[in-house]
PDB file of C-alpha atoms and ligand atoms in Angstrom:
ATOM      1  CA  UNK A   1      -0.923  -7.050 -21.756  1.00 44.00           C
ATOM      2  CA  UNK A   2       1.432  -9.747 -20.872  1.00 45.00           C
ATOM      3  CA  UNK A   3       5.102  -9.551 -22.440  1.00 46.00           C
ATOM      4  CA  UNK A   4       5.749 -12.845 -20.951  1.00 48.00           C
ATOM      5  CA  UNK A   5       3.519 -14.584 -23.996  1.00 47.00           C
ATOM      6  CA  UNK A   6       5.409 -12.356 -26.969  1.00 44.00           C
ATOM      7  CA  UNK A   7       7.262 -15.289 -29.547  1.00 46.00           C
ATOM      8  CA  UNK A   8      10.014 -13.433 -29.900  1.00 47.00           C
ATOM      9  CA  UNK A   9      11.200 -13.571 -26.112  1.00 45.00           C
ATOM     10  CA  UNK A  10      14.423 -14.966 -25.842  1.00 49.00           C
ATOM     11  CA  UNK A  11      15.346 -18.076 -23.611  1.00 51.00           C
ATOM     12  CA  UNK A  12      16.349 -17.333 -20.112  1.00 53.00           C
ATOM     13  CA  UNK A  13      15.701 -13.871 -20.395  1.00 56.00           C
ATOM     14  CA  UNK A  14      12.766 -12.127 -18.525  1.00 56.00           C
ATOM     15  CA  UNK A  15      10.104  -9.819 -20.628  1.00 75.00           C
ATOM     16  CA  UNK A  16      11.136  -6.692 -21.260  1.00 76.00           C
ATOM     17  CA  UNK A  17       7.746  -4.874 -19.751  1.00 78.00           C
ATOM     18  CA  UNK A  18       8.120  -7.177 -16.295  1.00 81.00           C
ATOM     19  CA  UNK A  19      12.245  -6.393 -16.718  1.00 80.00           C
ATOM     20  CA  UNK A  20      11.456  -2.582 -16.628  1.00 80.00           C
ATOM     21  CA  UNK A  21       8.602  -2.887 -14.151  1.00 81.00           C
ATOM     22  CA  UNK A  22      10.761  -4.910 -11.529  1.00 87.00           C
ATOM     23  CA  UNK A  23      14.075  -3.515 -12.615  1.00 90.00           C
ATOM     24  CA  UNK A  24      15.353  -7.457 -13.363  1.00 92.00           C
ATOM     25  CA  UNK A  25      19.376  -7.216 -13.880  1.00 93.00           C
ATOM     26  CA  UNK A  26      19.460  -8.686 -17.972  1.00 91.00           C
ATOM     27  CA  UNK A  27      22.456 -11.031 -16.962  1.00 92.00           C
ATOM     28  CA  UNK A  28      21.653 -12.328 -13.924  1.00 94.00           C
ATOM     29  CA  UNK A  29      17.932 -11.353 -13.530  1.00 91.00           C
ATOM     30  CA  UNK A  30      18.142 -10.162 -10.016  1.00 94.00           C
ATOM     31  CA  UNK A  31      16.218  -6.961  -9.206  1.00 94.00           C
ATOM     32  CA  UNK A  32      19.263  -4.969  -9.104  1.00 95.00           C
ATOM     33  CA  UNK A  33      19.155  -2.783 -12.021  1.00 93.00           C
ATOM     34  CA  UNK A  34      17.304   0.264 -10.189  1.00 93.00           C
ATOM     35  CA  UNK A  35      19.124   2.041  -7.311  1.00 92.00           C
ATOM     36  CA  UNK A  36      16.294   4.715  -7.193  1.00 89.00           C
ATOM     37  CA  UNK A  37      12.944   4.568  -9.373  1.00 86.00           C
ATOM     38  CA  UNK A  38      14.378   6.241 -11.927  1.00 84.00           C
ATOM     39  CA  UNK A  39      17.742   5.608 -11.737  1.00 88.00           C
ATOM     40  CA  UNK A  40      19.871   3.058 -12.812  1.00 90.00           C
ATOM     41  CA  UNK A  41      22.134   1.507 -10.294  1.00 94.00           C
ATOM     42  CA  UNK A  42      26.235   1.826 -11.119  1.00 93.00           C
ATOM     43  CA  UNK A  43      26.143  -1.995 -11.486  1.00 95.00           C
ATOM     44  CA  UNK A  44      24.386  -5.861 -10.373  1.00 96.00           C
ATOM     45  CA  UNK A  45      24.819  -6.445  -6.889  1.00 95.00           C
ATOM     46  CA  UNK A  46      24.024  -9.905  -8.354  1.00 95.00           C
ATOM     47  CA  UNK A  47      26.718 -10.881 -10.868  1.00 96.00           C
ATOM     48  CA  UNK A  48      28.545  -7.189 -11.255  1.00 95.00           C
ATOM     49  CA  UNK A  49      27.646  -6.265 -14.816  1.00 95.00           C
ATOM     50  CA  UNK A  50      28.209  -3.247 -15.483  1.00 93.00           C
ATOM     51  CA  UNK A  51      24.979  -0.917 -16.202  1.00 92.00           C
ATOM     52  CA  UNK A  52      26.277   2.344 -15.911  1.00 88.00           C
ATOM     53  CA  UNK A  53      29.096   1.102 -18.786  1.00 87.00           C
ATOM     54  CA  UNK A  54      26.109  -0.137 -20.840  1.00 87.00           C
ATOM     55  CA  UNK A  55      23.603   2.618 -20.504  1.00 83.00           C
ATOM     56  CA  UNK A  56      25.946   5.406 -21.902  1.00 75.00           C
ATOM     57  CA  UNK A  57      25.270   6.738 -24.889  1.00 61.00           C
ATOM     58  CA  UNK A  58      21.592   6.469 -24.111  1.00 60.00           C
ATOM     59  CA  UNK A  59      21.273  10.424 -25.015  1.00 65.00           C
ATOM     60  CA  UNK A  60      17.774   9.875 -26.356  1.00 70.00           C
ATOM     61  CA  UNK A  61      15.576  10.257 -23.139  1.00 72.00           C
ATOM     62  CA  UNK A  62      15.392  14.143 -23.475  1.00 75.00           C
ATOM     63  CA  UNK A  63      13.404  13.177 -27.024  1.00 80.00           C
ATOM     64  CA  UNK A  64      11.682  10.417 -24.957  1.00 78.00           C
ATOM     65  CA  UNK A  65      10.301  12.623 -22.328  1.00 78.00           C
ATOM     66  CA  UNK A  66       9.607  16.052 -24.457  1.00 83.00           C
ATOM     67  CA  UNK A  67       7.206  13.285 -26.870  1.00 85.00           C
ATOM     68  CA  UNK A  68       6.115  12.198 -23.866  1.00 83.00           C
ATOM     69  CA  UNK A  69       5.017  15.226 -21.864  1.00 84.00           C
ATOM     70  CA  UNK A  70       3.419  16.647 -24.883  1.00 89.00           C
ATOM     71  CA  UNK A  71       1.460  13.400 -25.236  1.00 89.00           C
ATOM     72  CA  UNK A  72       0.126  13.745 -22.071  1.00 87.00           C
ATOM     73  CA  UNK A  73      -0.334  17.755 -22.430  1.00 88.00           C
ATOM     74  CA  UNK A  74      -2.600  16.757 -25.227  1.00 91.00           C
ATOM     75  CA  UNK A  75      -4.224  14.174 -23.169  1.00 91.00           C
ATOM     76  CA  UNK A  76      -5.010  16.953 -20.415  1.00 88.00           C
ATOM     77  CA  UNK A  77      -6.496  19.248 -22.964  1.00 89.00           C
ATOM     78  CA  UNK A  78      -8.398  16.375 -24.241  1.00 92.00           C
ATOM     79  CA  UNK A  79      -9.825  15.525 -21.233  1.00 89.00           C
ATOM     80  CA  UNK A  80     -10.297  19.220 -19.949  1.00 88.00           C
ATOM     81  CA  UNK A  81     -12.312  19.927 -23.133  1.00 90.00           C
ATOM     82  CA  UNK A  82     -14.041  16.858 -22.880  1.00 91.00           C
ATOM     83  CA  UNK A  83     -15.266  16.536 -18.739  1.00 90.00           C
ATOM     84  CA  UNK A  84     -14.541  20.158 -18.043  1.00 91.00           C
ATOM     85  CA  UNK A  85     -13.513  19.267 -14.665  1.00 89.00           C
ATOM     86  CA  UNK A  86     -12.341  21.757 -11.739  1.00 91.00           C
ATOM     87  CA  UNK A  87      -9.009  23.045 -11.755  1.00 87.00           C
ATOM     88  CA  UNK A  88      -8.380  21.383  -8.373  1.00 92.00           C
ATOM     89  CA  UNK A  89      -9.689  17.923  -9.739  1.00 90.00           C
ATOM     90  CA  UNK A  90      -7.361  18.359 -13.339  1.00 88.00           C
ATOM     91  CA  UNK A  91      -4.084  19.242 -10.564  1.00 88.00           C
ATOM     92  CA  UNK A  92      -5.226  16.155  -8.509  1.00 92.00           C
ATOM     93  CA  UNK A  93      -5.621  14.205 -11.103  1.00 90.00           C
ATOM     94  CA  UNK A  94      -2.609  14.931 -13.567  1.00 88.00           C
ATOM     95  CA  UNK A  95       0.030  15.365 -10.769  1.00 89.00           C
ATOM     96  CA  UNK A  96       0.347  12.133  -9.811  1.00 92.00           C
ATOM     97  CA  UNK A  97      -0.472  10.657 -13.791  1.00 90.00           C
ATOM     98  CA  UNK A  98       2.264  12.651 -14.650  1.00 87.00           C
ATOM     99  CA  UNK A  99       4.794  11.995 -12.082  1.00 88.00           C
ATOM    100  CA  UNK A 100       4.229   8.135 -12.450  1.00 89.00           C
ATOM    101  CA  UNK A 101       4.309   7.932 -16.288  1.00 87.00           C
ATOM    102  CA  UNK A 102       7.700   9.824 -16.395  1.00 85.00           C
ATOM    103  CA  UNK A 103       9.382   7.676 -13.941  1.00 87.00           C
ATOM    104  CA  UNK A 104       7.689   4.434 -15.754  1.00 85.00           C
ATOM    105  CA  UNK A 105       8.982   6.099 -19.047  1.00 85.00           C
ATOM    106  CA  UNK A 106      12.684   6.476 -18.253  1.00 85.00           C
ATOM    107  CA  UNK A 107      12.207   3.349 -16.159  1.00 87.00           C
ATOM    108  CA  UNK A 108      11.118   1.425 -19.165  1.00 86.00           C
ATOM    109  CA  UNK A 109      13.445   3.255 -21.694  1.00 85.00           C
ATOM    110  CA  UNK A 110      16.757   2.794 -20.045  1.00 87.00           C
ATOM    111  CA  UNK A 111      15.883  -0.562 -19.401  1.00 89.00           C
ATOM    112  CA  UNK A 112      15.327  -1.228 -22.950  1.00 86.00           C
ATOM    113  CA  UNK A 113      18.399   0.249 -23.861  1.00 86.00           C
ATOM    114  CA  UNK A 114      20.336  -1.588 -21.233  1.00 90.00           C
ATOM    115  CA  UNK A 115      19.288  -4.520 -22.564  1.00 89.00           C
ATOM    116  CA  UNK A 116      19.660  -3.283 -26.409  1.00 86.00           C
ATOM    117  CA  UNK A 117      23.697  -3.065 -25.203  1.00 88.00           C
ATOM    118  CA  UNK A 118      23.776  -5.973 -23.244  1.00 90.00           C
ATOM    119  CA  UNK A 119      22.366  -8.019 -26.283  1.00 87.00           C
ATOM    120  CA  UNK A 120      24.451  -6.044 -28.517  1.00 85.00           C
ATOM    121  CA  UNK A 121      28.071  -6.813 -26.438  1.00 83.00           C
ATOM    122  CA  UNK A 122      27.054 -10.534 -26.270  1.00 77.00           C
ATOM    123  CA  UNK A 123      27.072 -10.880 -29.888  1.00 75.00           C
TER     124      UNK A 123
HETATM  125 ZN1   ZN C 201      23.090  -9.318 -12.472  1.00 89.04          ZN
END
């Protein structure tokens, strides 16, 4: 899956998936835009936009993660039903699966809705 080769990227602008991966600021494109993995930063140490101005009113991401931790509560009991592995091996196994798609899913969803609002404002 490459986001780089989608025809409706814009000109000058990176992919979203590599922008949320790498955190890429969507003025600038400096890696700037997260302070912590999870977190945005308060603005570009770059060019100074302003992310913390642009990602409020992103009051979605308790509906993002709830769809998301039952997707991958589902997945579990899939899998558990399926390999009937150890309880040790499921923990081992869905700890750290967990843990990284939740930070990749508010990673990825707060930098698409940065970049919703910084498309949005430029307008
Ligand atoms: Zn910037």
């Amino acid at each position: 899956m490459d986001a780089d080769d989608s025809p409706t990227k814009k000109k000058g602008q990176p992919g979203l998936f590599s922008a949320a991966l790498s955190g890429l600021c969507p003025r600038c494109g400096a890696k700037t835009l997260f302070a912590a993995p999870a977190r945005l930063a308060d603005e570009c140490a770059g060019c100074g936009l302003d992310f913390l101005g642009l990602e409020r009113g992103g009051r979605f991401v308790g509906v993002v993660m709830m769809l998301l931790a039952l997707a991958l509560i589902m997945a579990a009991l899939g899998v558990d039903e399926w390999l009937r592995p150890p309880p040790w091996a499921s923990l081992l196994f869905w700890g750290p699966v967990t843990a990284g798609a939740v930070i990749f899913g508010l990673r990825f969803y707060k930098a698409m809705w940065v970049y919703h609002q910084y498309e949005e404002r430029a307008e």
